[in-house]
XYZ file of C-alpha atoms in Angstrom:
448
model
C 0.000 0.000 0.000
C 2.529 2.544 0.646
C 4.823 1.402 -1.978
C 1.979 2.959 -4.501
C 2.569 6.620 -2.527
C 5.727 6.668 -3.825
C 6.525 9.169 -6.406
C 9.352 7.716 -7.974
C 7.531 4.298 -8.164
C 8.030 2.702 -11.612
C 10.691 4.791 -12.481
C 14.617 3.512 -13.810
C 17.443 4.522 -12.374
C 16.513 4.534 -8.968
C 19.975 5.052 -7.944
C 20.911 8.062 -10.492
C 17.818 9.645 -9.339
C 18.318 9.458 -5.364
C 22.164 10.510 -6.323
C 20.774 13.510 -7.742
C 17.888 14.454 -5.061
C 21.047 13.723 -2.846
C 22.869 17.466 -3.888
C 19.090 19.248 -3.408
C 18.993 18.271 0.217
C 22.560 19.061 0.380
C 22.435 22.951 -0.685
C 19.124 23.748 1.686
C 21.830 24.409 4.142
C 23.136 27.459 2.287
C 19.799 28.270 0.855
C 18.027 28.376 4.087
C 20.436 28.500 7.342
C 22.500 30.974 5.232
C 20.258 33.176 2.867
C 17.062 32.814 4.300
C 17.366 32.451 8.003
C 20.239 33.754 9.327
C 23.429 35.451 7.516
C 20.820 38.737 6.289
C 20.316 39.126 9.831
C 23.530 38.782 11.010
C 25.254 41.050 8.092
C 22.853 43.727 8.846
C 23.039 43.608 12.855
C 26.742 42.524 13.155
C 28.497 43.820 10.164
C 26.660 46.444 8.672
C 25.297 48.061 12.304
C 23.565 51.134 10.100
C 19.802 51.166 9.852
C 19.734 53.828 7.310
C 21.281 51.600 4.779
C 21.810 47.980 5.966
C 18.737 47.055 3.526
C 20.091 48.742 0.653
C 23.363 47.169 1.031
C 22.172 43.771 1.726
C 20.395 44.168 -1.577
C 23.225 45.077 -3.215
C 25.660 42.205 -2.105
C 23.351 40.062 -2.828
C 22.597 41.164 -6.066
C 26.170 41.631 -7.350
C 26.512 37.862 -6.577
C 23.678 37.183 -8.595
C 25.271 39.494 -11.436
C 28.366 37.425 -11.514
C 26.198 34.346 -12.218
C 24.456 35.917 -14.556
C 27.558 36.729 -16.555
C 28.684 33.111 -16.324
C 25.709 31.051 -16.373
C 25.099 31.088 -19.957
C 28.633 30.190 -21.152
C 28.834 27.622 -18.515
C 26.075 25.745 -19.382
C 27.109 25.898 -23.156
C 30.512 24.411 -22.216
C 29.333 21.857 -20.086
C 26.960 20.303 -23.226
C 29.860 20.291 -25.032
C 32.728 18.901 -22.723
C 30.297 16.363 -20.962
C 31.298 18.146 -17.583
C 28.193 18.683 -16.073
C 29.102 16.501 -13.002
C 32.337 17.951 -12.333
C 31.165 21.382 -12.138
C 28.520 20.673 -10.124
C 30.576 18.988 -7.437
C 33.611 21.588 -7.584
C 30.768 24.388 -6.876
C 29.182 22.414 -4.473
C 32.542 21.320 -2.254
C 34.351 24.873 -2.700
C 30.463 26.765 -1.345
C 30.911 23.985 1.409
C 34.380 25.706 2.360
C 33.195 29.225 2.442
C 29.904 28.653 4.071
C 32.256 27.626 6.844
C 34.241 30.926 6.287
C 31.903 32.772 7.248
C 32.273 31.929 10.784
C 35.290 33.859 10.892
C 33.748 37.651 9.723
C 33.643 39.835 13.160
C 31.686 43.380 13.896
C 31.940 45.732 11.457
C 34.442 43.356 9.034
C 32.547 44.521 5.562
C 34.616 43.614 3.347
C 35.451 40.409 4.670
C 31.768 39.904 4.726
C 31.885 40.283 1.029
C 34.537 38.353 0.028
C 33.716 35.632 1.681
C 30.195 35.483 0.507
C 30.531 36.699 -2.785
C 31.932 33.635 -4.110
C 30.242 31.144 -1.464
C 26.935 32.769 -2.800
C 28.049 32.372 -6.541
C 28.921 28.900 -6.274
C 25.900 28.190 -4.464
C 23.678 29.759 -7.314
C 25.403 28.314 -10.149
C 25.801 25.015 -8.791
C 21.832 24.968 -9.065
C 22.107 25.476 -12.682
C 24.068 22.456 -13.164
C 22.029 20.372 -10.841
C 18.662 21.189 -13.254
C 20.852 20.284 -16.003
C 20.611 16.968 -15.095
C 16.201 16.410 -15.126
C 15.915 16.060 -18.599
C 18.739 13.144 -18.772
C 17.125 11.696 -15.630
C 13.261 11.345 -16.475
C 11.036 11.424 -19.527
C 9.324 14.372 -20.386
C 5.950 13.105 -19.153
C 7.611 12.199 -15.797
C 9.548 15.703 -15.162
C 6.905 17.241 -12.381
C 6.870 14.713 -10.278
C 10.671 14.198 -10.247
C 11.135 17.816 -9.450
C 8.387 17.937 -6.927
C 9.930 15.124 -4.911
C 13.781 16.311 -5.363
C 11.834 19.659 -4.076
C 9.827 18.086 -1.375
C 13.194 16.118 0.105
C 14.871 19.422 0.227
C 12.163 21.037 2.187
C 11.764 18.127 4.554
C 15.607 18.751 5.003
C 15.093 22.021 5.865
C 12.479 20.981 8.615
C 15.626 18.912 9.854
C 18.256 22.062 9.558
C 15.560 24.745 11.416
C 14.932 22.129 14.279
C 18.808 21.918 14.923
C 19.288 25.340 14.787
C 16.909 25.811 16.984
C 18.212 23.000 19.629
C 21.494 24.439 19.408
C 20.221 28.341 19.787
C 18.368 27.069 23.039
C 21.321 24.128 23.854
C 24.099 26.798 23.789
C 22.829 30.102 23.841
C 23.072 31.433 20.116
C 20.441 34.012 20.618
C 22.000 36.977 19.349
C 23.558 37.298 16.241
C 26.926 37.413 17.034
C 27.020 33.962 18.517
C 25.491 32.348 15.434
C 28.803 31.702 13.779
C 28.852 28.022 14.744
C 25.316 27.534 12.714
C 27.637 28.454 9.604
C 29.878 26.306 10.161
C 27.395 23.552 10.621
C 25.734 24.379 7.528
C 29.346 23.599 5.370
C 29.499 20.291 6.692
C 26.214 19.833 5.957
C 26.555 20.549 2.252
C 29.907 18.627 1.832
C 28.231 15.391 3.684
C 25.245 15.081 1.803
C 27.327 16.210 -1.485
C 29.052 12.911 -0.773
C 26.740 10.750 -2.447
C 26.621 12.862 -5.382
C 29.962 12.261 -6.188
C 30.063 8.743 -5.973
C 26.945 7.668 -7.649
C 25.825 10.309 -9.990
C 26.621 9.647 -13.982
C 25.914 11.454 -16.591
C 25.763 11.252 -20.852
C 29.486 11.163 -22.037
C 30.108 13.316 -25.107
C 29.999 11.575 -29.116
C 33.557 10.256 -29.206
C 33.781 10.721 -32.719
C 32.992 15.104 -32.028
C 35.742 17.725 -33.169
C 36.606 19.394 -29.716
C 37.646 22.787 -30.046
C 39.392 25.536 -26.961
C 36.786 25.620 -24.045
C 35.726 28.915 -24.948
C 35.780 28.510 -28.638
C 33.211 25.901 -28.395
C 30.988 27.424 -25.464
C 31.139 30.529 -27.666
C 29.779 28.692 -30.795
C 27.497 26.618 -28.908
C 25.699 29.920 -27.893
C 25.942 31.488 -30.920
C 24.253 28.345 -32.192
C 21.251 28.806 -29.921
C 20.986 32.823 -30.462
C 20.556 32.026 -34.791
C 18.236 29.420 -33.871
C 16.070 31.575 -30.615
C 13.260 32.082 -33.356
C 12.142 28.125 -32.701
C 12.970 29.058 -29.082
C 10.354 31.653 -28.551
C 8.099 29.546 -26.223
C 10.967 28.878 -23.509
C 12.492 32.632 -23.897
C 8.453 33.750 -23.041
C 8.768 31.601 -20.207
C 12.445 32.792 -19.138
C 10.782 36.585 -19.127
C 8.013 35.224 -17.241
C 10.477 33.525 -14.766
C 12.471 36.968 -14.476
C 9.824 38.550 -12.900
C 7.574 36.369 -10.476
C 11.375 35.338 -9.392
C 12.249 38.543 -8.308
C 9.422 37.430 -5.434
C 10.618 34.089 -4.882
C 14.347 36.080 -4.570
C 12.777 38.867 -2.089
C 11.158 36.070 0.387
C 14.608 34.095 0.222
C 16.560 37.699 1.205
C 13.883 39.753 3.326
C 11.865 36.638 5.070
C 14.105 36.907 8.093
C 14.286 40.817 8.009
C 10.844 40.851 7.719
C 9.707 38.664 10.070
C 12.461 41.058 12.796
C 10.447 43.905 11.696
C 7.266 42.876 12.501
C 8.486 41.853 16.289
C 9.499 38.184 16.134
C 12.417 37.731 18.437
C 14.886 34.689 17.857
C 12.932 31.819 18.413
C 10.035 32.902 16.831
C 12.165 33.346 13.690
C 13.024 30.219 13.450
C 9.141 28.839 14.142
C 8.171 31.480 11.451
C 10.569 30.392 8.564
C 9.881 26.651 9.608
C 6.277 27.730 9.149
C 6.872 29.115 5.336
C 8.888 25.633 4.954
C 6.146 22.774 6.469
C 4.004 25.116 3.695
C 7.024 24.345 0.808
C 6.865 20.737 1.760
C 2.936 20.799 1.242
C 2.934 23.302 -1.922
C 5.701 20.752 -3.805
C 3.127 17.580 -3.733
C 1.016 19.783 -6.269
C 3.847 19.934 -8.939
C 4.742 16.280 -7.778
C 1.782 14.799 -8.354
C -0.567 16.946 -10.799
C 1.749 19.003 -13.041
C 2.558 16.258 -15.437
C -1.626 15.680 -15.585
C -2.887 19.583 -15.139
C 0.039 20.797 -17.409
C 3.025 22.879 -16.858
C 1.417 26.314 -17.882
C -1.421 25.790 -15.551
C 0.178 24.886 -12.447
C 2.388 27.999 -13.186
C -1.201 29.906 -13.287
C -2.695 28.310 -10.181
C 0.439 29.047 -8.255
C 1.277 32.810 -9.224
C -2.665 33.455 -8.523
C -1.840 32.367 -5.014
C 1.242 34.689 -4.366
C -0.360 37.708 -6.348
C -3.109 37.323 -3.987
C -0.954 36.870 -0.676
C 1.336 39.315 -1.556
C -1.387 42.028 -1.786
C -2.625 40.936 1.939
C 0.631 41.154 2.607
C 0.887 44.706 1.778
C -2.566 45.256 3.137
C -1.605 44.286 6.729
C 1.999 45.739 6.328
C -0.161 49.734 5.652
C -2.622 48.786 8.730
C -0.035 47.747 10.893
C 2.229 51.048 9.815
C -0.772 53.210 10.272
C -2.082 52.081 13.469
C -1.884 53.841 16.656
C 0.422 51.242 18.769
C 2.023 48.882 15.922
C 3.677 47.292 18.690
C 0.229 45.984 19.684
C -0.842 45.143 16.014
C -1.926 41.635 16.147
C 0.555 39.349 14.230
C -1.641 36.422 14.029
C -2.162 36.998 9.801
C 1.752 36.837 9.526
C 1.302 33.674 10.631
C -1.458 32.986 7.656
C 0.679 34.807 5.424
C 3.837 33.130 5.869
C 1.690 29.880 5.284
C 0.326 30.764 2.156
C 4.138 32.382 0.557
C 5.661 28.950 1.870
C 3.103 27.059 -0.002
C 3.912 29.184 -3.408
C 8.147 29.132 -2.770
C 7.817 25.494 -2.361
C 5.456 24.664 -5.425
C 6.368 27.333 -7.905
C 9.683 26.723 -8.113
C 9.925 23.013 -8.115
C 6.995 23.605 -11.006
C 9.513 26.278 -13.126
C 12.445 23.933 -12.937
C 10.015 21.112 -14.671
C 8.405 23.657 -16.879
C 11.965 24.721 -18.241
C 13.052 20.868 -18.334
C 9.706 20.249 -20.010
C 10.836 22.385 -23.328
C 14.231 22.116 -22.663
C 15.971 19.908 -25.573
C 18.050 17.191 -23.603
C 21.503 17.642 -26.269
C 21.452 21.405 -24.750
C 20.554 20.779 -21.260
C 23.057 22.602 -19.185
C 23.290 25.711 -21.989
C 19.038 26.489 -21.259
C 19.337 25.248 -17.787
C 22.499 27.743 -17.744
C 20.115 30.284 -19.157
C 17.701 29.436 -16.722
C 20.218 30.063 -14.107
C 20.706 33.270 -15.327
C 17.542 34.110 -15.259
C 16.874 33.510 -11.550
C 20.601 35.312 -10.872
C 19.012 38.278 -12.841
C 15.874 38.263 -10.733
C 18.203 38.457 -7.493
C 19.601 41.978 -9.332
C 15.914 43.014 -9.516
C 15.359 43.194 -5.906
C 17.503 46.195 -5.614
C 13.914 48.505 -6.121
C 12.570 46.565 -3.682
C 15.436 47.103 -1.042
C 15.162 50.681 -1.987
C 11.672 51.339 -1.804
C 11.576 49.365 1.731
C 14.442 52.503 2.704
C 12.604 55.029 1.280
C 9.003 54.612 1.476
C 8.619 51.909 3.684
C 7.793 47.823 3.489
C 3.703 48.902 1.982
C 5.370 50.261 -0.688
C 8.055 48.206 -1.139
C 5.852 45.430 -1.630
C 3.265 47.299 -3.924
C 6.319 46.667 -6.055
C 6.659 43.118 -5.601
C 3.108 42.904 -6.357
C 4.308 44.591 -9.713
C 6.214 42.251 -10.703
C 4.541 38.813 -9.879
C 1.506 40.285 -11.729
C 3.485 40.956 -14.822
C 5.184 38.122 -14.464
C 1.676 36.099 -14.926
C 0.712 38.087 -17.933
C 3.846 36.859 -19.684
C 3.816 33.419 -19.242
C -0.077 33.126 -20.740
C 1.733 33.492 -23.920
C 3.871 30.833 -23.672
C 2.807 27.956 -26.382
C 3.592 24.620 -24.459
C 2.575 22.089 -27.210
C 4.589 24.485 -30.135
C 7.675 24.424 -27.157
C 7.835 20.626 -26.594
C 7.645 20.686 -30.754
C 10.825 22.873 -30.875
C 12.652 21.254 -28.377
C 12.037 17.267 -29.896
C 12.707 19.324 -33.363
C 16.136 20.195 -31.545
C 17.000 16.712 -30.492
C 16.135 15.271 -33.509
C 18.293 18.003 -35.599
C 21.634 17.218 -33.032
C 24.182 15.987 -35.139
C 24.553 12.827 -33.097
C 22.250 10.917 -30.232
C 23.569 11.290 -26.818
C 25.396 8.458 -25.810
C 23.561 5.861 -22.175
C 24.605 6.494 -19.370
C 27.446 4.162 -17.871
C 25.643 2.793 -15.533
């Protein structure tokens, strides 16, 4: 009976694919303990100390990280397609993150700059390590299998999580890591994590080789061709470059809740523990929101899922912004109730969880699988890009206050929902089996 609960049931390569969902539970402990839950808090209280601009320069380190993925993601990708090295990127981003997510432990008040260099490239490595891990879906599973391989790679991760936030939290009440300044063993906990659960990864994971019998040109010659390759061809391409706009802006929300969540949360009058209980509240939600892409994407389709889910964040996010104005405007805010947060949290957890495991499948879904890592590259830039775009939303928060900063955010989920009703997703899967078919030569098994 519970055998037939299993997502994965009836699936090959059982092995690849728990090799693979082995690296997504691996990086929550960057994505969460560092981005979401702690290190914003602790750059802007330890490091930064300056209220007037510790929002605006979060943003911006953040978003310069994001910029230097977005620079390399795209030639990345196309070398990786062409050099069959998809594996040993992933694991050299992967292991070298691991070693400056611990280095973080060693950044002291006021130490900006070693704040910056030391996150800077643990945050790049992070991000385009996830570009090489989607790389690997459409090898992985058949097209008509993609959403529920996603949504349980997605749902593992989040179930991690629930693992990471309850031993932060022991060890915050164990040893007495309440204020910021005496989190600096968490980091170092969340490196190991990542290198441990990386582990696996590198021993089972496999991948296509490259033809044999290909020319094989300088590295950058033939990532610079590949591209070039793709740009003459975009016309066929139109459906997945819709969705890649699309993706640009409703991610600029998914990047604002993964950089503000624990700022946010502060703001509103949640001390340390409740912190914690609120972000493990927004990730119970991501564990719940990724059985909809897991198991009724592949049936409801990829555009509609997309659909469903930004209707649920455009909604949230303007009750969001509704109790943000009342709360600003009352006569004690200290008294404000906080119970909706609580609602709210629930409801941008559900969306964080489900629309990006649905994206990743989405792309995957028109994604040819001879160019994987080039459009998952591109896809990667895409996401870096979005991290850029919350600068206005850092500023407004500054300037006008967190209404109006996410009035903005509201802006951009909503466009980002007009875009993608014009993607095509039957003329997309046609392009991208088109592509396959037109590669020069078919892509070699797996060694198994």
């Amino acid at each position: 009976m519970l055998s037939r609960l299993y997502p994965l049931r009836g699936l090959p390569r059982q092995g690849q694919l728990w090799s693979w969902i082995s690296f997504d539970v691996a990086n929550q402990s960057f994505t969460l303990v560092i981005n979401t839950l702690l290190f914003s808090v602790f750059f802007q209280q330890v490091v930064v100390c300056d209220p007037a601009r510790d929002d605006l320069l979060w943003a911006l380190t953040y978003a310069t990280s994001m910029l230097l993925v977005v620079l390399a993601s795209p030639l990345a990708g196309a070398i990786a397609d062409e050099r069959a090295c998809k594996k040993l990127w992933l694991l050299l981003t992967g292991f070298l993150c691991a070693a400056f997510t611990c280095g973080l432990a060693l950044i002291g008040p006021g130490q900006f700059w070693l704040a910056v260099l030391l996150y800077l490239p643990a945050n790049f490595l992070f991000s385009i390590g996830e570009n090489f891990l989607a790389s690997f879906l459409p090898e992985l599973a058949e097209r008509e299998n993609l959403g529920r391989v996603s949504g349980f790679s997605w749902a593992c991760a989040y179930f991690a999580a629930l693992l990471l936030l309850g031993l932060t939290a022991g060890g915050m009440l164990a040893f007495g890591w309440k204020s910021p300044d005496s989190w600096r063993p968490v980091f170092v906990f969340a490196g190991l994590w990542f290198f441990a659960f990386a582990i696996p990864t590198l021993l089972f994971l496999r991948e296509h080789p490259a033809p044999a019998a290909r020319p094989r040109p300088p590295l950058l010659t033939a990532g610079f061709r590949r591209l070039a390759d793709s740009v003459g061809h975009a016309r066929r391409f139109r459906d997945v470059a819709t969705l890649f706009a699309a993706s640009l802006l409703y991610g600029t929300g998914m990047s604002v809740i993964i950089m503000f969540a624990s700022i946010l949360a502060q703001e509103f009058g949640f001390d340390d523990i409740q912190l914690v209980l609120f972000v493990a509240v927004i990730t119970v939600s991501g564990v719940l929101g990724t059985l909809l892409p897991t198991f009724y994407q592949d049936r409801l389709g990829h555009k509609r899922t997309t659909m469903l889910l930004l209707g649920v964040w455009i909604v949230t996010t303007a009750a969001f912004a509704a109790f943000a104005w009342l709360r600003a405007h009352a006569a004690d805010p200290a008294a404000f109730p906080t119970w909706p947060l609580w609602l709210i949290g629930n409801l941008i957890g559900f969306g964080l969880g489900s629309l990006g495991s649905a994206n990743r499948a989405f792309v995957g879904y028109l994604t040819p699988a001879s160019r994987s890592a080039e459009f998952f590259g591109l896809w990667g830039l895409v996401f870096k890009l979005a991290a850029v775009c919350t600068i206005p939303f850092g500023f407004a928060k500054d300037a006008w206050g967190t209404p109006a900063a996410l009035l903005v955010l509201l802006g951009f989920l909503t466009a980002g929902g007009v875009l993608t009703l014009f993607v095509d997703e039957r003329r997309g899967l046609a392009a991208a089996r088109a592509e396959d078919e037109r590669h020069q030569a078919p892509l070699p098994p797996i060694p198994s």
